[in-house]
Short mmCIF file of C-alpha atoms and ligand atoms in Angstrom, two decimals:
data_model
loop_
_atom_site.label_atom_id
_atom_site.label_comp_id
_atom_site.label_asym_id
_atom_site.label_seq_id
_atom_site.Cartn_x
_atom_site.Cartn_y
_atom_site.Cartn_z
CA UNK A 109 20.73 34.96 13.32
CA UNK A 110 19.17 35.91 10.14
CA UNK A 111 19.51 34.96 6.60
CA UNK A 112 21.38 32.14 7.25
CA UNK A 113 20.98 29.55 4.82
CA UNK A 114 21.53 25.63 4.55
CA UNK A 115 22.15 25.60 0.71
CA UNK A 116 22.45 28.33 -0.45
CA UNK A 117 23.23 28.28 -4.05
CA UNK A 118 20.15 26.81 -4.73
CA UNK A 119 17.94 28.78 -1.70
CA UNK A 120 19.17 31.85 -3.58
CA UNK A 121 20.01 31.02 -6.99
CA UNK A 122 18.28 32.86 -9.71
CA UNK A 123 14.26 32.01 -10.51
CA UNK A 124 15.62 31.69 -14.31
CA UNK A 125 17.86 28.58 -13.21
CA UNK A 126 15.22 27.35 -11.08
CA UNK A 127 12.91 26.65 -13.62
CA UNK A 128 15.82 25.64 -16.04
CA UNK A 129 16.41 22.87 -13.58
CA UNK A 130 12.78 22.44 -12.70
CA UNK A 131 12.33 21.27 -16.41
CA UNK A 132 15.09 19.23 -16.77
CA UNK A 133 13.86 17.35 -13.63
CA UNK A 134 10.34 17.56 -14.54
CA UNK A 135 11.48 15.57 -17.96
CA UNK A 136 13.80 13.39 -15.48
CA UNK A 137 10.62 12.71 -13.72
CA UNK A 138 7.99 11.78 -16.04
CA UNK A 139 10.64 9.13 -17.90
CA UNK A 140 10.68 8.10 -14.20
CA UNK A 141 7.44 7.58 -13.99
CA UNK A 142 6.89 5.79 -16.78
CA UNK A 143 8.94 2.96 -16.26
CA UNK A 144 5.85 2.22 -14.08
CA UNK A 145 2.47 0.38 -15.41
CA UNK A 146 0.33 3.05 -13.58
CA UNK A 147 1.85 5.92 -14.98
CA UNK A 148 2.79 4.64 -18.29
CA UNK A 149 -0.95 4.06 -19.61
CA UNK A 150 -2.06 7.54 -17.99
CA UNK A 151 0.53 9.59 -19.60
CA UNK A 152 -0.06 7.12 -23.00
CA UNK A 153 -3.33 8.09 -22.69
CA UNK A 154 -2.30 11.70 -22.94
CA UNK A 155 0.31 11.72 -25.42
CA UNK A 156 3.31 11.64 -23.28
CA UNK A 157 5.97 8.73 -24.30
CA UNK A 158 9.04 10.67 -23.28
CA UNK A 159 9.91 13.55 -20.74
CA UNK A 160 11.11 15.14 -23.71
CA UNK A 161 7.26 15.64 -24.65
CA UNK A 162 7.25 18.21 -22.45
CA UNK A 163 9.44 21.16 -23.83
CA UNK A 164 8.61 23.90 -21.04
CA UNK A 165 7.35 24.20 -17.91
CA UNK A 166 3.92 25.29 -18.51
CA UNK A 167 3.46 21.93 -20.65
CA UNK A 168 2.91 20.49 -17.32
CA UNK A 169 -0.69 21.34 -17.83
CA UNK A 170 -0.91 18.64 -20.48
CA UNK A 171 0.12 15.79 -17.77
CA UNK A 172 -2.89 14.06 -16.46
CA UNK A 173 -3.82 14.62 -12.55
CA UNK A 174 -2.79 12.19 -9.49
CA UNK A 175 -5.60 11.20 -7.14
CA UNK A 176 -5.17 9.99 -3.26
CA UNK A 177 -7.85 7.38 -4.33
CA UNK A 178 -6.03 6.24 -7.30
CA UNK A 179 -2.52 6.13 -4.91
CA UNK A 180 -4.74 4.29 -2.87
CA UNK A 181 -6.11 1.44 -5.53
CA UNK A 182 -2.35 0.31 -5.89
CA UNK A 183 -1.83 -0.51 -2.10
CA UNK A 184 0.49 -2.55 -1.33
CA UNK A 185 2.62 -2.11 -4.13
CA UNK A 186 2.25 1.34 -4.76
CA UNK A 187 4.66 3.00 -7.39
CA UNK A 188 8.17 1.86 -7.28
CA UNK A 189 10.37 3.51 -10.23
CA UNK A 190 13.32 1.49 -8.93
CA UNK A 191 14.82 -1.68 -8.30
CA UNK A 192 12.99 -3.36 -5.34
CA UNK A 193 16.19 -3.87 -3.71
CA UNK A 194 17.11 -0.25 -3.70
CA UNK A 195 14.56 0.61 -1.51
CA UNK A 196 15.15 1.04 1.83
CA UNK A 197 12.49 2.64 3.27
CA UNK A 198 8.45 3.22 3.66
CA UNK A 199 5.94 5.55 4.70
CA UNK A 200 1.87 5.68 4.46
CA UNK A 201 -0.84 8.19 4.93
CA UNK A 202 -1.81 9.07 9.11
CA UNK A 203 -5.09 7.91 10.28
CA UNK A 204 -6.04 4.90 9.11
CA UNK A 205 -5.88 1.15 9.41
CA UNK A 206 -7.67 1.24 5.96
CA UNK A 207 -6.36 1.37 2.82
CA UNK A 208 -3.27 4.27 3.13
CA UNK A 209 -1.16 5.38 0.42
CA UNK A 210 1.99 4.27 0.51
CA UNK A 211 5.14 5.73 -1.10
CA UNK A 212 8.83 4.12 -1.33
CA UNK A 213 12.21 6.00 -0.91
CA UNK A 214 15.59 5.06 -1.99
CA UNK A 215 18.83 6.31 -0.30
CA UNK A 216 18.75 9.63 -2.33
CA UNK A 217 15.30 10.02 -1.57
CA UNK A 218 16.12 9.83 1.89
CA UNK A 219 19.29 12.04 2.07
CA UNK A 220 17.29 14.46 -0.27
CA UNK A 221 14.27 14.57 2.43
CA UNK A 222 17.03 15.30 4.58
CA UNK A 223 18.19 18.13 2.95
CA UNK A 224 14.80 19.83 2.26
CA UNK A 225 14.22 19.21 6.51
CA UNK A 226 17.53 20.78 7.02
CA UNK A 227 17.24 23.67 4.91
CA UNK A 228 13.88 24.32 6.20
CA UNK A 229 14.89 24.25 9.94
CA UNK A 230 17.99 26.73 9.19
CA UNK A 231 15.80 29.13 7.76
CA UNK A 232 13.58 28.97 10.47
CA UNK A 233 16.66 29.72 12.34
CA UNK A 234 17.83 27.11 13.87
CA UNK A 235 21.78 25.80 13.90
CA UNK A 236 23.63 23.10 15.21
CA UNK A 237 24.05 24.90 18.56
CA UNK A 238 20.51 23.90 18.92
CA UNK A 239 18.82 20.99 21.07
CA UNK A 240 16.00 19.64 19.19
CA UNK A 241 13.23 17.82 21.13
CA UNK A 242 11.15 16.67 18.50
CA UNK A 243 7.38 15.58 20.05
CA UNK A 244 5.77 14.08 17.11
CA UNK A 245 5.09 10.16 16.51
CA UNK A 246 8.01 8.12 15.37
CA UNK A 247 7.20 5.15 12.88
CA UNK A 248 4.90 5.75 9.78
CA UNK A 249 4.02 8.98 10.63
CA UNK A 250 6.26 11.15 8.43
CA UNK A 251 6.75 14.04 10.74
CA UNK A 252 8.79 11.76 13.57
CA UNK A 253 11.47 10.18 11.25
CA UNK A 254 11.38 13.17 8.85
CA UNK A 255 12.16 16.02 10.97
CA UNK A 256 14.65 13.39 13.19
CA UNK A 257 16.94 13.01 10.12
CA UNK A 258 16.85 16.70 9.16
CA UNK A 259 17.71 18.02 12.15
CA UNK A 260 20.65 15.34 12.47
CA UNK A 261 21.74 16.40 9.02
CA UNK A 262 21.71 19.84 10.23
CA UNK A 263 23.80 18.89 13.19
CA UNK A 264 21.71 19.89 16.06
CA UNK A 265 21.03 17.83 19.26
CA UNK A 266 18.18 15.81 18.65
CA UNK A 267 15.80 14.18 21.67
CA UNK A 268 13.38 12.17 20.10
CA UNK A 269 11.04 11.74 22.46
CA UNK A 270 7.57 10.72 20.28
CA UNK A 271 4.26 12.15 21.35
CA UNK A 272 2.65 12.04 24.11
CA UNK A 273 4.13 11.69 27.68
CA UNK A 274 3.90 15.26 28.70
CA UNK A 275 5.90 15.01 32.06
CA UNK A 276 8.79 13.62 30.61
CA UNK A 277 8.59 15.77 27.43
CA UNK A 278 9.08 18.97 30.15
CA UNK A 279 11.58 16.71 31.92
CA UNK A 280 13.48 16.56 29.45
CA UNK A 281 13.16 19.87 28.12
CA UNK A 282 14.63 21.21 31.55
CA UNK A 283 17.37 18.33 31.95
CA UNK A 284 19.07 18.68 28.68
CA UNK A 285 18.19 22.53 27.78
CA UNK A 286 15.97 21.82 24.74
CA UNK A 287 15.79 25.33 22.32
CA UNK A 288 13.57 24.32 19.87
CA UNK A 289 10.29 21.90 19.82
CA UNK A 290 8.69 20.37 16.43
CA UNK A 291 4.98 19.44 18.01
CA UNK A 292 1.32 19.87 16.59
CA UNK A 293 0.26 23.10 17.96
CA UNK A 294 -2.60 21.69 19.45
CA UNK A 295 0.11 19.79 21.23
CA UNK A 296 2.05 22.47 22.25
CA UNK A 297 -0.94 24.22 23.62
CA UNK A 298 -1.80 21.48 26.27
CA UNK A 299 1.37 20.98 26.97
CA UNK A 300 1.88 24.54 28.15
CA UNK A 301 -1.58 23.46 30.79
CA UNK A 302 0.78 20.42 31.92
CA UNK A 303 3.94 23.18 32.57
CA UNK A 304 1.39 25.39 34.64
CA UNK A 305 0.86 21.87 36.50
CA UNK A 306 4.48 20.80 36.79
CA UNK A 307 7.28 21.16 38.95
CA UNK A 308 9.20 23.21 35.90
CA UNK A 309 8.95 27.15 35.59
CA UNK A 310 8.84 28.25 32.15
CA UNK A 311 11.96 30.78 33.10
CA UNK A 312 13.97 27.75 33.63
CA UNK A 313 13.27 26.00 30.72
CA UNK A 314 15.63 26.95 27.27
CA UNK A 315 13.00 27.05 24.43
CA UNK A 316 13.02 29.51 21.90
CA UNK A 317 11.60 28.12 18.94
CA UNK A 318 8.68 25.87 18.12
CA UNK A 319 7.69 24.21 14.70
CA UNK A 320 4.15 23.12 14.12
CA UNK A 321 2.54 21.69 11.30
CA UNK A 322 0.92 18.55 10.34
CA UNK A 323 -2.60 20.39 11.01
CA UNK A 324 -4.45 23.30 10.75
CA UNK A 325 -4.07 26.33 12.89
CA UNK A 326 -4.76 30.03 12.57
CA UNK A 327 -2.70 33.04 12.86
CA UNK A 328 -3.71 33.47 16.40
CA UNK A 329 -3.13 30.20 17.19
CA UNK A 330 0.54 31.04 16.45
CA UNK A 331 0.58 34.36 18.69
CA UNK A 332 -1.24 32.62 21.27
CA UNK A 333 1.43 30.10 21.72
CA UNK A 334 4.17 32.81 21.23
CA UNK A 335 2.87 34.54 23.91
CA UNK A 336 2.51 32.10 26.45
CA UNK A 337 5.67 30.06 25.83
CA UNK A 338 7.62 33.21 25.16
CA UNK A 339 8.96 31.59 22.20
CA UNK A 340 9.01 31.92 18.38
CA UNK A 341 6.62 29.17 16.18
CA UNK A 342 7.33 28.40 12.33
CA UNK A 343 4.45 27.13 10.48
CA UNK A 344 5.61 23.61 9.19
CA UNK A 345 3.41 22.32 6.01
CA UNK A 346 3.74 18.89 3.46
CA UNK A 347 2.06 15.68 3.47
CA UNK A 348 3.29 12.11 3.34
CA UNK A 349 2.48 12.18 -0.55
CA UNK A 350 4.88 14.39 -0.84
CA UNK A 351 7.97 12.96 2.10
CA UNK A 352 6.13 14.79 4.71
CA UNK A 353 7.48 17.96 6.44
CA UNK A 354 9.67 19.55 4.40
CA UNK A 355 7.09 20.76 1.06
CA UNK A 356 6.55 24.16 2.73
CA UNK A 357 8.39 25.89 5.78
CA UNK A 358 8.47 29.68 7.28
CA UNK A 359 11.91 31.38 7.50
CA UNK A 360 12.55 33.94 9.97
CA UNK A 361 10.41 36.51 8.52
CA UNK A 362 7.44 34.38 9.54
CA UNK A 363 5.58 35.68 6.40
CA UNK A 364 4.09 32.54 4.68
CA UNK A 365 5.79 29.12 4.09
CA UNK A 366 8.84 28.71 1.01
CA UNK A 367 8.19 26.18 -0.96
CA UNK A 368 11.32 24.01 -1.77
CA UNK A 369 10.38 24.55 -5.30
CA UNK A 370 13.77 22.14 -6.51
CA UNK A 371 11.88 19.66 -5.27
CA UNK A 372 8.30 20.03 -5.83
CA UNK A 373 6.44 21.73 -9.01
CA UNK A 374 3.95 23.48 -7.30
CA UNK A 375 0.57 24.65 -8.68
CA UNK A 376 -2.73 26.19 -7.26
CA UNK A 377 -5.18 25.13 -9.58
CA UNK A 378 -9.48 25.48 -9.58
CA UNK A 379 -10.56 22.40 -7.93
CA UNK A 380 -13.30 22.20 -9.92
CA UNK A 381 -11.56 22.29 -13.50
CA UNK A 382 -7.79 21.93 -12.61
CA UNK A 383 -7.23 25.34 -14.49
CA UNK A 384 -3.96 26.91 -12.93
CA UNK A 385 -5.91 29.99 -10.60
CA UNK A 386 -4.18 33.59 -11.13
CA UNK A 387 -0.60 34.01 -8.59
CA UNK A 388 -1.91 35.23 -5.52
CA UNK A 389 -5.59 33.82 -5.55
CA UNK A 390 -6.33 30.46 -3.23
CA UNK A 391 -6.26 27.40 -5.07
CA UNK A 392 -5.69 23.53 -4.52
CA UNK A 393 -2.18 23.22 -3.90
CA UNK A 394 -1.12 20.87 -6.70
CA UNK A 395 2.51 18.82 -6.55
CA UNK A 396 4.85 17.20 -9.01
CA UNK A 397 8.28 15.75 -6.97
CA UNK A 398 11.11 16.77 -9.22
CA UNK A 399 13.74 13.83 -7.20
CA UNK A 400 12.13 11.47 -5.74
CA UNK A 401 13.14 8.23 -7.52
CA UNK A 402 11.37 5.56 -5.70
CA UNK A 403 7.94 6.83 -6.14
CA UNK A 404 7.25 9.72 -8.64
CA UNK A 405 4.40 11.67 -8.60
CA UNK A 406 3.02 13.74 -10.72
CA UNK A 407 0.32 16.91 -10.42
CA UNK A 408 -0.63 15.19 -7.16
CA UNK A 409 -4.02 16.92 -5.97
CA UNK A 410 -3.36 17.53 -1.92
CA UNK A 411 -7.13 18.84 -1.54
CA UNK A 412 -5.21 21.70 0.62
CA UNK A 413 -6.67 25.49 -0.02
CA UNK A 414 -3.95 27.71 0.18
CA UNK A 415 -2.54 30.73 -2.29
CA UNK A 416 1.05 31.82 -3.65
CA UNK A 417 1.71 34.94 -1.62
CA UNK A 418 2.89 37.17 -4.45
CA UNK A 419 6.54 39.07 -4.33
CA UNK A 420 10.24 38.10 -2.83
CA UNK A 421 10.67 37.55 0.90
CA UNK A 422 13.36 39.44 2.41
CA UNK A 423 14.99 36.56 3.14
CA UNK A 424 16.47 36.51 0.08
CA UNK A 425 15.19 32.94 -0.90
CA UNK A 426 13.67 32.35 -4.44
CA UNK A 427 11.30 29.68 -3.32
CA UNK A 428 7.66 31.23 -3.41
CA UNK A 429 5.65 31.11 -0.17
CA UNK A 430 2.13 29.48 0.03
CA UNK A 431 -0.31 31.33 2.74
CA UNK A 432 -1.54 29.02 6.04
CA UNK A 433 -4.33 26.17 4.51
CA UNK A 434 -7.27 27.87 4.49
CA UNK A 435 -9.51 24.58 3.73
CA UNK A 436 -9.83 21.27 2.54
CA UNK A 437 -11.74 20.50 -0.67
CA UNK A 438 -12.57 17.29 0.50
CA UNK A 439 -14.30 16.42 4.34
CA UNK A 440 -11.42 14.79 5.54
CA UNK A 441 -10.93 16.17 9.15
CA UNK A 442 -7.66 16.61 10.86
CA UNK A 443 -8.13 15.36 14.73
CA UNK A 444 -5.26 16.06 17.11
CA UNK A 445 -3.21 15.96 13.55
CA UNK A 446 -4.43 12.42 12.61
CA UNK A 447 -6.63 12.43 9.56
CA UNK A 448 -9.87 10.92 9.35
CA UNK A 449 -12.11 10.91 7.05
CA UNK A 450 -16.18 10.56 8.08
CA UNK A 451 -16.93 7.62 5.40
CA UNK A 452 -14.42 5.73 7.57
CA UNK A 453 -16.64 6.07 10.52
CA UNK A 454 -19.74 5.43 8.72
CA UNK A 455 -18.32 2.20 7.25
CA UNK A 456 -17.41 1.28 11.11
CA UNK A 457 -21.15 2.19 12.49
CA UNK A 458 -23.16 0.42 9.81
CA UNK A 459 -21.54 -2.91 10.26
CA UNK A 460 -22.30 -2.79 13.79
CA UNK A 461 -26.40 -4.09 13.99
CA UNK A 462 -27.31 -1.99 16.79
CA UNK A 463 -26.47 0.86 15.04
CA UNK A 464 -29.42 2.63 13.64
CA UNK A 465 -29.40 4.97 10.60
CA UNK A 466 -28.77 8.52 12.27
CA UNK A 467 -25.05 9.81 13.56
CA UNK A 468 -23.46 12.56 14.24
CA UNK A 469 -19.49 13.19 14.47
CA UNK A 470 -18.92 15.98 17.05
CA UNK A 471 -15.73 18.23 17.64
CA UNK A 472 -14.73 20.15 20.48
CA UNK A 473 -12.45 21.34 21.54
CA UNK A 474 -11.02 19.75 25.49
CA UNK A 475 -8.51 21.97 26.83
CA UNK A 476 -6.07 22.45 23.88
CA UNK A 477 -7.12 18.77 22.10
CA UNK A 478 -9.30 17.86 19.83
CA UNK A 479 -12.11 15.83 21.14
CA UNK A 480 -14.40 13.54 19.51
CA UNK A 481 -17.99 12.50 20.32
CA UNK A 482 -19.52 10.32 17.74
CA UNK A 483 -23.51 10.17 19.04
CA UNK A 484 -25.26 7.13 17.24
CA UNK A 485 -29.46 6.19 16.97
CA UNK A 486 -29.43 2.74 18.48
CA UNK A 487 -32.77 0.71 18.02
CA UNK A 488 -35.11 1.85 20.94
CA UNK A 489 -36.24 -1.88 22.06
CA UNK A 490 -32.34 -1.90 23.15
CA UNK A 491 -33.29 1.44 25.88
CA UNK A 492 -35.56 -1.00 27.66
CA UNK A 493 -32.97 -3.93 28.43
CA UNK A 494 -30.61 -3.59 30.98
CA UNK A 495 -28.15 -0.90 31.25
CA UNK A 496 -24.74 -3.25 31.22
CA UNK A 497 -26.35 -3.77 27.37
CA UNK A 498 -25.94 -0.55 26.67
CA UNK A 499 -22.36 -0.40 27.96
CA UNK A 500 -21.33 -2.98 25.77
CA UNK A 501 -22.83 -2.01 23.00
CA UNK A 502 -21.29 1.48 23.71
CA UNK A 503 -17.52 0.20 24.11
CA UNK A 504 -17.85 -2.59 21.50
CA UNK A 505 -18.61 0.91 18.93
CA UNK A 506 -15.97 2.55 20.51
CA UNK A 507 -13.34 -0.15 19.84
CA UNK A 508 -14.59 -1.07 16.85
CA UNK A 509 -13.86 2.88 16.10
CA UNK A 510 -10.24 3.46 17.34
CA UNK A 511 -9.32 -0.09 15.46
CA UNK A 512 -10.28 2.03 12.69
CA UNK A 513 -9.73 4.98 12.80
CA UNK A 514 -6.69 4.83 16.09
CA UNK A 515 -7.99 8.05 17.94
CA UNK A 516 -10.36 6.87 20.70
CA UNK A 517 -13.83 8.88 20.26
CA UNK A 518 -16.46 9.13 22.82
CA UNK A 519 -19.44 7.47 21.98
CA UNK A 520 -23.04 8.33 22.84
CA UNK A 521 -26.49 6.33 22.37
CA UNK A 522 -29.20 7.85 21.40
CA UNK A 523 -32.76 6.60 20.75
CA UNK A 524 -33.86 6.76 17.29
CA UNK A 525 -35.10 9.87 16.31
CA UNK A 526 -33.58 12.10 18.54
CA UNK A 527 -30.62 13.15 16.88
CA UNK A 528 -31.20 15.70 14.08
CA UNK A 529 -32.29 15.27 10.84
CA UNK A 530 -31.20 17.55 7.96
CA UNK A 531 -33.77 18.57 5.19
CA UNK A 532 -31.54 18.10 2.55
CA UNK A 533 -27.46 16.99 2.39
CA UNK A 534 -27.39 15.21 5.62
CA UNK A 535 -25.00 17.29 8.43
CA UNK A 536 -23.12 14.30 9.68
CA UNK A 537 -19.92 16.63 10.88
CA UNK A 538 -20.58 19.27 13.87
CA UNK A 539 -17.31 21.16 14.34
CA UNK A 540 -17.35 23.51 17.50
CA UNK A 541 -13.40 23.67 17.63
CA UNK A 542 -13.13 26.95 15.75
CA UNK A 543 -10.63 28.60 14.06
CA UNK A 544 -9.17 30.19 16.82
CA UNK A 545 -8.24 28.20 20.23
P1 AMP B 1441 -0.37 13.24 6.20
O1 AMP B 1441 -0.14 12.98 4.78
O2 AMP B 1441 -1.07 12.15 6.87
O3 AMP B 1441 0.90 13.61 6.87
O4 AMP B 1441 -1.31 14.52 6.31
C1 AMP B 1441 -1.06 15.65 5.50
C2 AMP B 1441 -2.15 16.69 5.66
O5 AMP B 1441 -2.04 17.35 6.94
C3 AMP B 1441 -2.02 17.80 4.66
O6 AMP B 1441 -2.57 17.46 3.40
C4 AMP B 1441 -2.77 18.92 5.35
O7 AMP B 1441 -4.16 18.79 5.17
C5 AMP B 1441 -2.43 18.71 6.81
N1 AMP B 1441 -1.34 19.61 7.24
C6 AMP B 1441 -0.04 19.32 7.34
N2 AMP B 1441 0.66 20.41 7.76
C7 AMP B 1441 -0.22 21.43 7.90
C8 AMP B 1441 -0.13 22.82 8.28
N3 AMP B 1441 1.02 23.39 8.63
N4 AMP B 1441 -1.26 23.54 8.27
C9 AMP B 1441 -2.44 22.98 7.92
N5 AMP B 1441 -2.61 21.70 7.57
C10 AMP B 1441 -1.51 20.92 7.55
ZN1 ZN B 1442 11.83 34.10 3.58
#
């Protein structure tokens, strides 16, 4: 059913009220954040001492820029704009045992998260005749809990079933009729391998719908899955900075993502200078919340490349769409939709005396996962002992890895100067996955 909305007054409302409320929460916001010490000697710095300060929208530019590394500095106790005892909930960044960033929500926060999931998953079509089997990880991970309260709020059936487990995922999709799926698409696409495997015919399972997010994937990607699943899939973007799912989400027309722009300022700025870029040309995407209350943040830099698609959907909704992510400006890399960034496995390999001075991180693609090799230059003298040396030296790196980084890599020796050696920037990242799977 198209064009059905969650909330519609403000899915539809005019773009003039929009950004009449936009600014009134935008001042909202910034007094927000400076009842905190972080924010209250950046925006001091800049000549902000009241929202006020900021008497239109575009004055935004004026506000100084968030970093992940400066989210990071303040873990544990991040940026709490409320009472500690109003808090009832936290989430951090995927992928790392390091430091994370970690941001705070308050009831509202939580019931507005809600709301955003809600409204996204209506315009993507879905109602509460639906039975939601939702595939990602529960706990920190913000797409588990995230999507789980959204699609209760919305009214559907929910299965929450976590990742992983793919015989009782199609179980369970057969048992108890399940219409819609919120997985990574590389998820989705070795499940479909396990179906061919199963007991279960894809006639007699229910699906119709599929929302993917949390990495990146490429338009054929999407028709791909369609095709083989016989199904529709809604690209599903945000980041735990930001709640998680619920920044950016495809409606029916399946013609970029809307951004709930209520909720988040959105800008695509130059990531060189943090100039805003021209509507329509790729960018950084660039985020302000406009309600959170636990943890306001403002112009937070996602180091996602994507661009406003210019013009109104036929939808209907005012919210502007942002095109798929194109590209990171940073080398974080997204592996089976846990991030990780390389440093992390440098910092792992160099503390391990072995180790030599050469690696490589390799990514291929197994079936429809992501698979890592890292390939590390041990000391040759260590090629003459005895092979049960090598072994342990090879699983002591590989734990020593997944306590770090939680996805398990392989690892491969390799005597010292075999690996390559770049003339210049060393090329520590080989990525044969492609764009397309
Ligand atoms: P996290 O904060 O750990 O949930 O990771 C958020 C990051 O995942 C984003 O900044 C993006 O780089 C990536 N991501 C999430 N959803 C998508 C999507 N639909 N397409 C591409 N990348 C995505
Ligand atoms: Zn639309």
């Amino acid at each position: 059913m198209k064009n059905r909305y969650f909330q519609k007054e403000i899915e539809t409302e005019s773009r003039e009220k929009l950004e009449e409320n936009q600014l009134k929460d935008l001042q909202n916001t910034i007094d927000r954040a400076l009842t905190t010490g972080f924010y209250r000697k950046k925006l001091n710095d800049a000549g902000i001492t009241s929202g006020k300060d900021l008497k239109k929208l575009s004055d935004i530019s004026g506000v100084p820029i968030t970093q992940k590394d400066e989210l990071r500095s303040l873990y544990p106790e991040g940026l709490k704009a409320v009472a500690p005892e109003e808090i009832i909930r936290l989430h951090t960044s995927s992928g790392t045992t390091g430091i994370p960033t970690v941001i705070y929500h308050n009831r509202n926060d939580i019931q507005s998260w809600a709301e955003l999931m809600a409204r996204s998953m209506v315009a993507a079509g879905a109602g509460p005749e639906d039975v939601f089997q939702n595939m990602t990880g529960y706990g920190l991970f913000t797409g588990g809990l995230g999507m789980h309260y959204g699609a209760e709020f919305l009214g559907m059936t929910v299965i929450p079933t976590g990742s992983g487990n793919s015989s009782r995922q199609l179980r369970l999709m057969n048992d108890f009729r399940t219409t819609i799926v919120h997985a990574t698409p590389s998820y989705l696409l070795h499940l479909y391998d396990q179906l061919e495997e199963s007991e279960y015919e894809l006639d007699d399972l229910a699906l119709k719908k599929a929302f993917l997010g949390a990495e990146p994937y490429s338009e054929s990607t999407r028709k791909k899955l369609e095709a083989l699943w016989g199904i529709d899939v809604y690209n599903s973007y945000g980041l735990s900075e930001m709640n998680g799912p619920g920044v950016s989400f495809e409606c029916e027309y399946k013609n970029g993502m809307h951004t709930w722009e209520d909720a988040f300022l959105l800008e695509t700025l130059d990531p060189e200078n943090h100039q805003p870029v021209p509507e329509g040309e790729s960018g950084e995407l660039v985020f302000t919340t406009l309600k959170r209350e636990a943890t306001p943040l403002l112009r937070y830099r996602t180091r996602d490349i994507s661009r406003i698609i210019p013009g109104v959907c036929e939808c209907g909704r005012v919210h502007r769409r942002i095109d798929r992510i194109s590209g990171r400006t940073d080398d974080m890399l997204i592996i089976n939709g846990v991030n990780v960034f390389p440093s992390q496995i440098e910092a792992v390999l160099m503390k391990i005396p072995e180790v030599g001075t050469n690696y490589q991180i390799h990514l291929a693609k197994d079936g429809a996962l992501d698979r890592i090799t890292v390939k590390v230059e041990i000391y040759s003298k260590l090629f003459t002992g005895d092979l049960g040396q090598l072994e342990e030296i090879r699983s002591r790196i590989r734990s020593r890895l997944h306590a770090s980084i939680i996805i398990h890599p392989r690892v491969e020796l390799h005597e010292p100067g075999s690996l390559p050696v770049a003339q210049g920037k060393a090329v520590r990242v080989v990525d044969e996955r492609g764009g397309d799977s």
